[in-house]
């Protein structure tokens, strides 16, 4: 990647400290002028808007060969963007925001992905990128007027729209990383203010990932410490019906980004780097089942 493109992607970060008389601020200003900024939205939806802008910045550097390269799940880059558009569209439809692409038939993620990918294969990659971004930005603008507790349903799961949009943030973050790794580009991480709510969602999902993974955590409590920018500490009741957490039965300490990506289906739970204390069997069960809700 040439230095200008590097700065273009660096512009997604918060401004770091720079030496006196450095030209970096002016160069970053130029880079920001080249990329489309994150869409205006509610504060609680800004992590998603930021990841959309990051993915779009990456796509802006793609050339013809990049679009046909296999990224993940056997999908090309164009098909991956269509997948993101499909799942974003299901959330958009649930809250009354505009949906682009073919009319919605089946409302499960897998079927909608198949429909949108088939539709986009007949179009140019730039058209796919344009409509994905337009739909995502429209969703962001729509969310600006909604309370975060507004119910939304995707794949049969009703939850506050705040949680659904954080799930979209996580998936967009993971797939942006997939595409960047394939292109051998190192992208900057999201800012801490965007990582923390995403990590909070991941922490709150653990009782459900355990149950979906075949482990009942009822009556057990985990103390989770996530290190790095955007991390924090959580005491989590591991039973989905537990009223409140008790004294910790197990403790897990891990890097916040790696933990989020584990729940996003990236990494081997058996090899996951973490410090475990207390009931080690319980801690290992938490990690082993962490990716159980992740999809393509």
mmCIF file of C-alpha atoms in Angstrom:
data_model
loop_
_atom_site.group_PDB
_atom_site.id
_atom_site.type_symbol
_atom_site.label_atom_id
_atom_site.label_comp_id
_atom_site.label_asym_id
_atom_site.label_seq_id
_atom_site.Cartn_x
_atom_site.Cartn_y
_atom_site.Cartn_z
ATOM 1 C CA UNK A 1 0.000 0.000 0.000
ATOM 2 C CA UNK A 2 1.342 3.427 -0.866
ATOM 3 C CA UNK A 3 1.747 6.089 1.854
ATOM 4 C CA UNK A 4 -1.302 8.050 0.728
ATOM 5 C CA UNK A 5 -3.542 4.986 1.071
ATOM 6 C CA UNK A 6 -1.996 4.263 4.464
ATOM 7 C CA UNK A 7 -2.902 7.751 5.604
ATOM 8 C CA UNK A 8 -6.348 7.351 4.091
ATOM 9 C CA UNK A 9 -6.983 4.386 6.364
ATOM 10 C CA UNK A 10 -5.187 5.981 9.311
ATOM 11 C CA UNK A 11 -7.736 8.781 9.116
ATOM 12 C CA UNK A 12 -10.214 6.368 10.676
ATOM 13 C CA UNK A 13 -8.319 6.631 13.960
ATOM 14 C CA UNK A 14 -8.468 9.325 16.581
ATOM 15 C CA UNK A 15 -5.690 11.860 16.139
ATOM 16 C CA UNK A 16 -2.513 10.577 17.811
ATOM 17 C CA UNK A 17 0.070 12.868 19.297
ATOM 18 C CA UNK A 18 2.452 14.101 16.631
ATOM 19 C CA UNK A 19 5.851 15.783 16.829
ATOM 20 C CA UNK A 20 6.073 19.541 16.489
ATOM 21 C CA UNK A 21 6.186 20.777 12.878
ATOM 22 C CA UNK A 22 4.990 17.381 11.626
ATOM 23 C CA UNK A 23 3.038 17.377 8.362
ATOM 24 C CA UNK A 24 0.925 14.452 9.543
ATOM 25 C CA UNK A 25 -2.103 16.565 10.626
ATOM 26 C CA UNK A 26 -2.314 18.171 7.184
ATOM 27 C CA UNK A 27 -1.908 14.810 5.463
ATOM 28 C CA UNK A 28 -4.586 13.254 7.646
ATOM 29 C CA UNK A 29 -6.900 16.157 6.904
ATOM 30 C CA UNK A 30 -6.466 15.432 3.218
ATOM 31 C CA UNK A 31 -7.091 11.749 3.801
ATOM 32 C CA UNK A 32 -10.296 12.503 5.686
ATOM 33 C CA UNK A 33 -11.437 14.706 2.845
ATOM 34 C CA UNK A 34 -11.095 11.735 0.470
ATOM 35 C CA UNK A 35 -13.157 9.286 2.504
ATOM 36 C CA UNK A 36 -16.849 9.449 3.257
ATOM 37 C CA UNK A 37 -17.427 10.188 6.926
ATOM 38 C CA UNK A 38 -19.579 8.036 9.160
ATOM 39 C CA UNK A 39 -23.268 8.801 8.788
ATOM 40 C CA UNK A 40 -24.882 10.940 11.492
ATOM 41 C CA UNK A 41 -26.835 8.818 13.933
ATOM 42 C CA UNK A 42 -27.717 8.321 17.591
ATOM 43 C CA UNK A 43 -24.746 8.099 19.953
ATOM 44 C CA UNK A 44 -25.528 4.444 20.715
ATOM 45 C CA UNK A 45 -25.386 3.573 16.997
ATOM 46 C CA UNK A 46 -22.095 5.355 16.320
ATOM 47 C CA UNK A 47 -19.975 2.182 16.721
ATOM 48 C CA UNK A 48 -21.856 0.670 13.773
ATOM 49 C CA UNK A 49 -21.618 3.844 11.702
ATOM 50 C CA UNK A 50 -17.879 3.906 12.346
ATOM 51 C CA UNK A 51 -17.384 0.319 11.177
ATOM 52 C CA UNK A 52 -19.416 0.999 8.037
ATOM 53 C CA UNK A 53 -17.143 3.952 7.264
ATOM 54 C CA UNK A 54 -14.075 1.780 7.891
ATOM 55 C CA UNK A 55 -15.301 -0.946 5.557
ATOM 56 C CA UNK A 56 -16.154 1.634 2.919
ATOM 57 C CA UNK A 57 -12.657 3.113 3.200
ATOM 58 C CA UNK A 58 -11.215 -0.334 2.602
ATOM 59 C CA UNK A 59 -13.513 -0.942 -0.366
ATOM 60 C CA UNK A 60 -12.476 2.391 -1.874
ATOM 61 C CA UNK A 61 -8.980 0.981 -2.379
ATOM 62 C CA UNK A 62 -10.199 -2.238 -4.047
ATOM 63 C CA UNK A 63 -9.309 -2.845 -7.693
ATOM 64 C CA UNK A 64 -10.932 -5.275 -10.121
ATOM 65 C CA UNK A 65 -8.974 -8.319 -8.971
ATOM 66 C CA UNK A 66 -9.792 -7.610 -5.322
ATOM 67 C CA UNK A 67 -13.532 -7.894 -5.901
ATOM 68 C CA UNK A 68 -13.262 -11.449 -7.238
ATOM 69 C CA UNK A 69 -10.881 -12.658 -4.528
ATOM 70 C CA UNK A 70 -12.317 -15.181 -2.059
ATOM 71 C CA UNK A 71 -12.502 -13.655 1.423
ATOM 72 C CA UNK A 72 -14.468 -15.986 3.722
ATOM 73 C CA UNK A 73 -17.161 -18.689 3.510
ATOM 74 C CA UNK A 74 -16.241 -19.152 -0.156
ATOM 75 C CA UNK A 75 -17.521 -15.640 -0.878
ATOM 76 C CA UNK A 76 -15.817 -13.062 -3.038
ATOM 77 C CA UNK A 77 -15.432 -9.540 -1.723
ATOM 78 C CA UNK A 78 -18.523 -8.487 -3.677
ATOM 79 C CA UNK A 79 -20.526 -11.380 -2.216
ATOM 80 C CA UNK A 80 -19.289 -10.509 1.274
ATOM 81 C CA UNK A 81 -20.539 -6.938 0.886
ATOM 82 C CA UNK A 82 -23.858 -8.332 -0.368
ATOM 83 C CA UNK A 83 -24.040 -10.488 2.773
ATOM 84 C CA UNK A 84 -23.557 -7.419 4.964
ATOM 85 C CA UNK A 85 -26.234 -5.601 2.980
ATOM 86 C CA UNK A 86 -28.607 -8.538 3.406
ATOM 87 C CA UNK A 87 -28.315 -8.631 7.187
ATOM 88 C CA UNK A 88 -28.361 -4.853 7.549
ATOM 89 C CA UNK A 89 -31.516 -4.852 5.434
ATOM 90 C CA UNK A 90 -33.308 -7.280 7.736
ATOM 91 C CA UNK A 91 -32.670 -4.975 10.683
ATOM 92 C CA UNK A 92 -33.671 -1.956 8.606
ATOM 93 C CA UNK A 93 -36.952 -3.633 7.661
ATOM 94 C CA UNK A 94 -37.664 -4.469 11.295
ATOM 95 C CA UNK A 95 -37.466 -0.816 12.365
ATOM 96 C CA UNK A 96 -39.037 0.744 9.271
ATOM 97 C CA UNK A 97 -35.865 2.034 7.602
ATOM 98 C CA UNK A 98 -35.325 1.870 3.818
ATOM 99 C CA UNK A 99 -34.200 -1.451 2.344
ATOM 100 C CA UNK A 100 -32.345 -1.675 -0.967
ATOM 101 C CA UNK A 101 -31.838 -4.703 -3.170
ATOM 102 C CA UNK A 102 -34.442 -7.286 -4.148
ATOM 103 C CA UNK A 103 -37.797 -7.322 -2.326
ATOM 104 C CA UNK A 104 -37.592 -9.167 0.978
ATOM 105 C CA UNK A 105 -39.041 -12.652 0.740
ATOM 106 C CA UNK A 106 -37.616 -15.018 3.325
ATOM 107 C CA UNK A 107 -36.657 -13.167 6.491
ATOM 108 C CA UNK A 108 -33.899 -15.420 7.804
ATOM 109 C CA UNK A 109 -30.325 -14.259 7.325
ATOM 110 C CA UNK A 110 -29.168 -17.226 5.252
ATOM 111 C CA UNK A 111 -31.999 -16.980 2.722
ATOM 112 C CA UNK A 112 -31.813 -13.208 2.504
ATOM 113 C CA UNK A 113 -28.054 -13.460 1.952
ATOM 114 C CA UNK A 114 -28.621 -15.907 -0.915
ATOM 115 C CA UNK A 115 -31.214 -13.594 -2.476
ATOM 116 C CA UNK A 116 -29.074 -10.466 -2.241
ATOM 117 C CA UNK A 117 -25.932 -12.215 -3.452
ATOM 118 C CA UNK A 118 -27.780 -13.575 -6.493
ATOM 119 C CA UNK A 119 -29.105 -10.074 -7.203
ATOM 120 C CA UNK A 120 -25.695 -8.434 -6.841
ATOM 121 C CA UNK A 121 -23.861 -10.934 -9.057
ATOM 122 C CA UNK A 122 -25.653 -9.345 -12.004
ATOM 123 C CA UNK A 123 -24.377 -5.900 -11.006
ATOM 124 C CA UNK A 124 -20.978 -4.280 -10.809
ATOM 125 C CA UNK A 125 -18.991 -4.370 -7.557
ATOM 126 C CA UNK A 126 -19.220 -0.587 -7.343
ATOM 127 C CA UNK A 127 -23.018 -0.774 -7.519
ATOM 128 C CA UNK A 128 -22.981 -3.360 -4.734
ATOM 129 C CA UNK A 129 -20.744 -1.154 -2.613
ATOM 130 C CA UNK A 130 -22.824 1.951 -3.337
ATOM 131 C CA UNK A 131 -26.140 0.386 -2.343
ATOM 132 C CA UNK A 132 -24.715 -1.343 0.746
ATOM 133 C CA UNK A 133 -23.350 2.001 1.952
ATOM 134 C CA UNK A 134 -26.523 3.906 1.051
ATOM 135 C CA UNK A 135 -28.690 1.418 2.949
ATOM 136 C CA UNK A 136 -26.366 1.457 5.970
ATOM 137 C CA UNK A 137 -26.317 5.256 6.050
ATOM 138 C CA UNK A 138 -30.109 5.392 5.758
ATOM 139 C CA UNK A 139 -30.372 2.977 8.684
ATOM 140 C CA UNK A 140 -28.048 5.193 10.731
ATOM 141 C CA UNK A 141 -30.122 8.280 9.992
ATOM 142 C CA UNK A 142 -33.325 6.408 10.854
ATOM 143 C CA UNK A 143 -31.905 5.274 14.195
ATOM 144 C CA UNK A 144 -31.166 8.881 15.153
ATOM 145 C CA UNK A 145 -34.867 9.309 15.928
ATOM 146 C CA UNK A 146 -35.429 6.007 17.740
ATOM 147 C CA UNK A 147 -35.007 5.216 21.446
ATOM 148 C CA UNK A 148 -32.331 2.545 21.971
ATOM 149 C CA UNK A 149 -34.856 0.243 23.661
ATOM 150 C CA UNK A 150 -37.076 0.111 20.558
ATOM 151 C CA UNK A 151 -37.793 -3.590 19.920
ATOM 152 C CA UNK A 152 -36.473 -5.109 16.704
ATOM 153 C CA UNK A 153 -36.606 -8.665 15.431
ATOM 154 C CA UNK A 154 -33.964 -10.343 13.278
ATOM 155 C CA UNK A 155 -33.846 -14.102 12.675
ATOM 156 C CA UNK A 156 -36.714 -14.532 15.105
ATOM 157 C CA UNK A 157 -34.835 -12.846 17.951
ATOM 158 C CA UNK A 158 -36.544 -9.818 19.461
ATOM 159 C CA UNK A 159 -34.173 -7.506 21.305
ATOM 160 C CA UNK A 160 -33.643 -3.770 21.750
ATOM 161 C CA UNK A 161 -32.480 -2.185 18.516
ATOM 162 C CA UNK A 162 -29.411 -0.992 20.420
ATOM 163 C CA UNK A 163 -28.278 -4.604 20.835
ATOM 164 C CA UNK A 164 -29.059 -5.486 17.234
ATOM 165 C CA UNK A 165 -27.040 -2.553 15.891
ATOM 166 C CA UNK A 166 -24.084 -3.490 18.103
ATOM 167 C CA UNK A 167 -24.308 -6.997 16.663
ATOM 168 C CA UNK A 168 -24.192 -5.436 13.193
ATOM 169 C CA UNK A 169 -21.180 -3.413 14.336
ATOM 170 C CA UNK A 170 -19.367 -6.560 15.461
ATOM 171 C CA UNK A 171 -20.074 -8.445 12.251
ATOM 172 C CA UNK A 172 -19.040 -5.497 10.082
ATOM 173 C CA UNK A 173 -15.846 -5.146 12.127
ATOM 174 C CA UNK A 174 -15.044 -8.855 11.773
ATOM 175 C CA UNK A 175 -15.699 -8.945 8.032
ATOM 176 C CA UNK A 176 -13.729 -5.752 7.454
ATOM 177 C CA UNK A 177 -10.847 -7.492 9.190
ATOM 178 C CA UNK A 178 -11.374 -10.580 6.997
ATOM 179 C CA UNK A 179 -11.150 -8.456 3.859
ATOM 180 C CA UNK A 180 -8.167 -6.473 5.129
ATOM 181 C CA UNK A 181 -6.220 -9.620 6.010
ATOM 182 C CA UNK A 182 -6.835 -11.052 2.554
ATOM 183 C CA UNK A 183 -5.561 -7.809 1.026
ATOM 184 C CA UNK A 184 -2.629 -7.763 3.493
ATOM 185 C CA UNK A 185 -3.687 -4.386 4.865
ATOM 186 C CA UNK A 186 -3.405 -3.554 8.550
ATOM 187 C CA UNK A 187 -6.425 -1.544 9.565
ATOM 188 C CA UNK A 188 -6.520 0.554 12.731
ATOM 189 C CA UNK A 189 -8.810 -0.675 15.488
ATOM 190 C CA UNK A 190 -12.023 1.179 16.329
ATOM 191 C CA UNK A 191 -11.724 3.892 18.944
ATOM 192 C CA UNK A 192 -12.175 2.833 22.570
ATOM 193 C CA UNK A 193 -15.595 4.507 22.809
ATOM 194 C CA UNK A 194 -16.807 2.185 20.052
ATOM 195 C CA UNK A 195 -15.092 -0.966 21.276
ATOM 196 C CA UNK A 196 -16.491 -0.793 24.813
ATOM 197 C CA UNK A 197 -20.222 -1.045 23.987
ATOM 198 C CA UNK A 198 -19.442 -3.844 21.541
ATOM 199 C CA UNK A 199 -17.517 -5.676 24.250
ATOM 200 C CA UNK A 200 -20.402 -5.065 26.645
ATOM 201 C CA UNK A 201 -22.774 -6.764 24.215
ATOM 202 C CA UNK A 202 -20.389 -9.713 23.935
ATOM 203 C CA UNK A 203 -20.217 -10.002 27.723
ATOM 204 C CA UNK A 204 -24.000 -9.896 28.058
ATOM 205 C CA UNK A 205 -24.374 -12.584 25.400
ATOM 206 C CA UNK A 206 -22.355 -15.182 27.320
ATOM 207 C CA UNK A 207 -25.346 -16.794 29.102
ATOM 208 C CA UNK A 208 -26.971 -17.260 25.695
ATOM 209 C CA UNK A 209 -23.849 -18.519 23.924
ATOM 210 C CA UNK A 210 -23.426 -21.083 26.699
ATOM 211 C CA UNK A 211 -27.030 -22.239 26.482
ATOM 212 C CA UNK A 212 -26.947 -22.365 22.680
ATOM 213 C CA UNK A 213 -23.681 -24.285 22.919
ATOM 214 C CA UNK A 214 -25.299 -26.920 25.116
ATOM 215 C CA UNK A 215 -24.030 -25.782 28.525
ATOM 216 C CA UNK A 216 -26.414 -24.584 31.234
ATOM 217 C CA UNK A 217 -24.677 -21.953 33.340
ATOM 218 C CA UNK A 218 -27.581 -21.492 35.755
ATOM 219 C CA UNK A 219 -26.443 -20.484 39.218
ATOM 220 C CA UNK A 220 -22.857 -19.822 38.132
ATOM 221 C CA UNK A 221 -21.101 -16.466 37.920
ATOM 222 C CA UNK A 222 -18.170 -15.298 35.815
ATOM 223 C CA UNK A 223 -15.888 -12.334 36.438
ATOM 224 C CA UNK A 224 -14.692 -11.159 33.031
ATOM 225 C CA UNK A 225 -11.803 -8.722 32.612
ATOM 226 C CA UNK A 226 -11.091 -7.441 29.115
ATOM 227 C CA UNK A 227 -7.845 -5.564 28.717
ATOM 228 C CA UNK A 228 -6.854 -2.892 26.238
ATOM 229 C CA UNK A 229 -8.572 0.215 24.929
ATOM 230 C CA UNK A 230 -12.329 -0.144 25.303
ATOM 231 C CA UNK A 231 -12.102 -3.002 27.782
ATOM 232 C CA UNK A 232 -13.509 -3.236 31.272
ATOM 233 C CA UNK A 233 -14.779 -5.631 33.914
ATOM 234 C CA UNK A 234 -18.068 -7.511 34.120
ATOM 235 C CA UNK A 235 -19.642 -9.825 36.682
ATOM 236 C CA UNK A 236 -21.982 -12.041 34.705
ATOM 237 C CA UNK A 237 -24.694 -14.445 35.841
ATOM 238 C CA UNK A 238 -24.273 -17.314 33.383
ATOM 239 C CA UNK A 239 -27.844 -18.615 33.555
ATOM 240 C CA UNK A 240 -30.243 -16.894 31.165
ATOM 241 C CA UNK A 241 -32.922 -16.820 33.876
ATOM 242 C CA UNK A 242 -30.624 -15.888 36.774
ATOM 243 C CA UNK A 243 -31.829 -12.768 38.561
ATOM 244 C CA UNK A 244 -28.394 -11.447 39.484
ATOM 245 C CA UNK A 245 -24.748 -12.537 39.570
ATOM 246 C CA UNK A 246 -23.286 -13.983 42.742
ATOM 247 C CA UNK A 247 -19.720 -14.384 43.863
ATOM 248 C CA UNK A 248 -17.545 -15.386 40.899
ATOM 249 C CA UNK A 249 -17.050 -19.096 40.325
ATOM 250 C CA UNK A 250 -14.518 -18.435 37.578
ATOM 251 C CA UNK A 251 -12.486 -15.553 36.232
ATOM 252 C CA UNK A 252 -11.324 -14.896 32.680
ATOM 253 C CA UNK A 253 -8.884 -12.172 31.661
ATOM 254 C CA UNK A 254 -8.349 -11.592 27.939
ATOM 255 C CA UNK A 255 -7.691 -8.945 25.312
ATOM 256 C CA UNK A 256 -10.866 -7.056 24.449
ATOM 257 C CA UNK A 257 -10.519 -7.230 20.663
ATOM 258 C CA UNK A 258 -9.611 -10.914 20.678
ATOM 259 C CA UNK A 259 -12.587 -11.649 22.920
ATOM 260 C CA UNK A 260 -15.013 -9.784 20.657
ATOM 261 C CA UNK A 261 -13.629 -11.624 17.648
ATOM 262 C CA UNK A 262 -13.987 -14.956 19.458
ATOM 263 C CA UNK A 263 -17.706 -14.293 19.825
ATOM 264 C CA UNK A 264 -17.673 -13.218 16.188
ATOM 265 C CA UNK A 265 -16.452 -16.662 15.174
ATOM 266 C CA UNK A 266 -12.772 -15.904 14.730
ATOM 267 C CA UNK A 267 -10.166 -17.943 16.556
ATOM 268 C CA UNK A 268 -10.050 -21.383 18.135
ATOM 269 C CA UNK A 269 -11.539 -21.387 21.659
ATOM 270 C CA UNK A 270 -9.161 -24.181 22.652
ATOM 271 C CA UNK A 271 -6.183 -21.987 21.737
ATOM 272 C CA UNK A 272 -7.638 -18.696 22.929
ATOM 273 C CA UNK A 273 -5.075 -16.676 24.934
ATOM 274 C CA UNK A 274 -6.619 -15.943 28.320
ATOM 275 C CA UNK A 275 -5.844 -16.142 32.021
ATOM 276 C CA UNK A 276 -8.263 -18.502 33.772
ATOM 277 C CA UNK A 277 -8.875 -18.681 37.518
ATOM 278 C CA UNK A 278 -11.288 -20.462 39.823
ATOM 279 C CA UNK A 279 -13.417 -23.192 38.260
ATOM 280 C CA UNK A 280 -11.271 -23.877 35.203
ATOM 281 C CA UNK A 281 -13.809 -26.262 33.687
ATOM 282 C CA UNK A 282 -16.470 -23.551 33.801
ATOM 283 C CA UNK A 283 -14.085 -20.974 32.337
ATOM 284 C CA UNK A 284 -13.210 -23.329 29.491
ATOM 285 C CA UNK A 285 -16.904 -23.964 28.843
ATOM 286 C CA UNK A 286 -17.471 -20.216 28.572
ATOM 287 C CA UNK A 287 -14.724 -19.918 25.961
ATOM 288 C CA UNK A 288 -15.669 -23.099 24.101
ATOM 289 C CA UNK A 289 -19.258 -21.947 23.614
ATOM 290 C CA UNK A 290 -18.483 -18.257 23.014
ATOM 291 C CA UNK A 291 -18.713 -18.487 19.187
ATOM 292 C CA UNK A 292 -21.955 -20.497 19.225
ATOM 293 C CA UNK A 293 -24.143 -17.574 18.107
ATOM 294 C CA UNK A 294 -21.784 -16.421 15.366
ATOM 295 C CA UNK A 295 -22.790 -16.848 11.766
ATOM 296 C CA UNK A 296 -21.049 -16.377 8.440
#
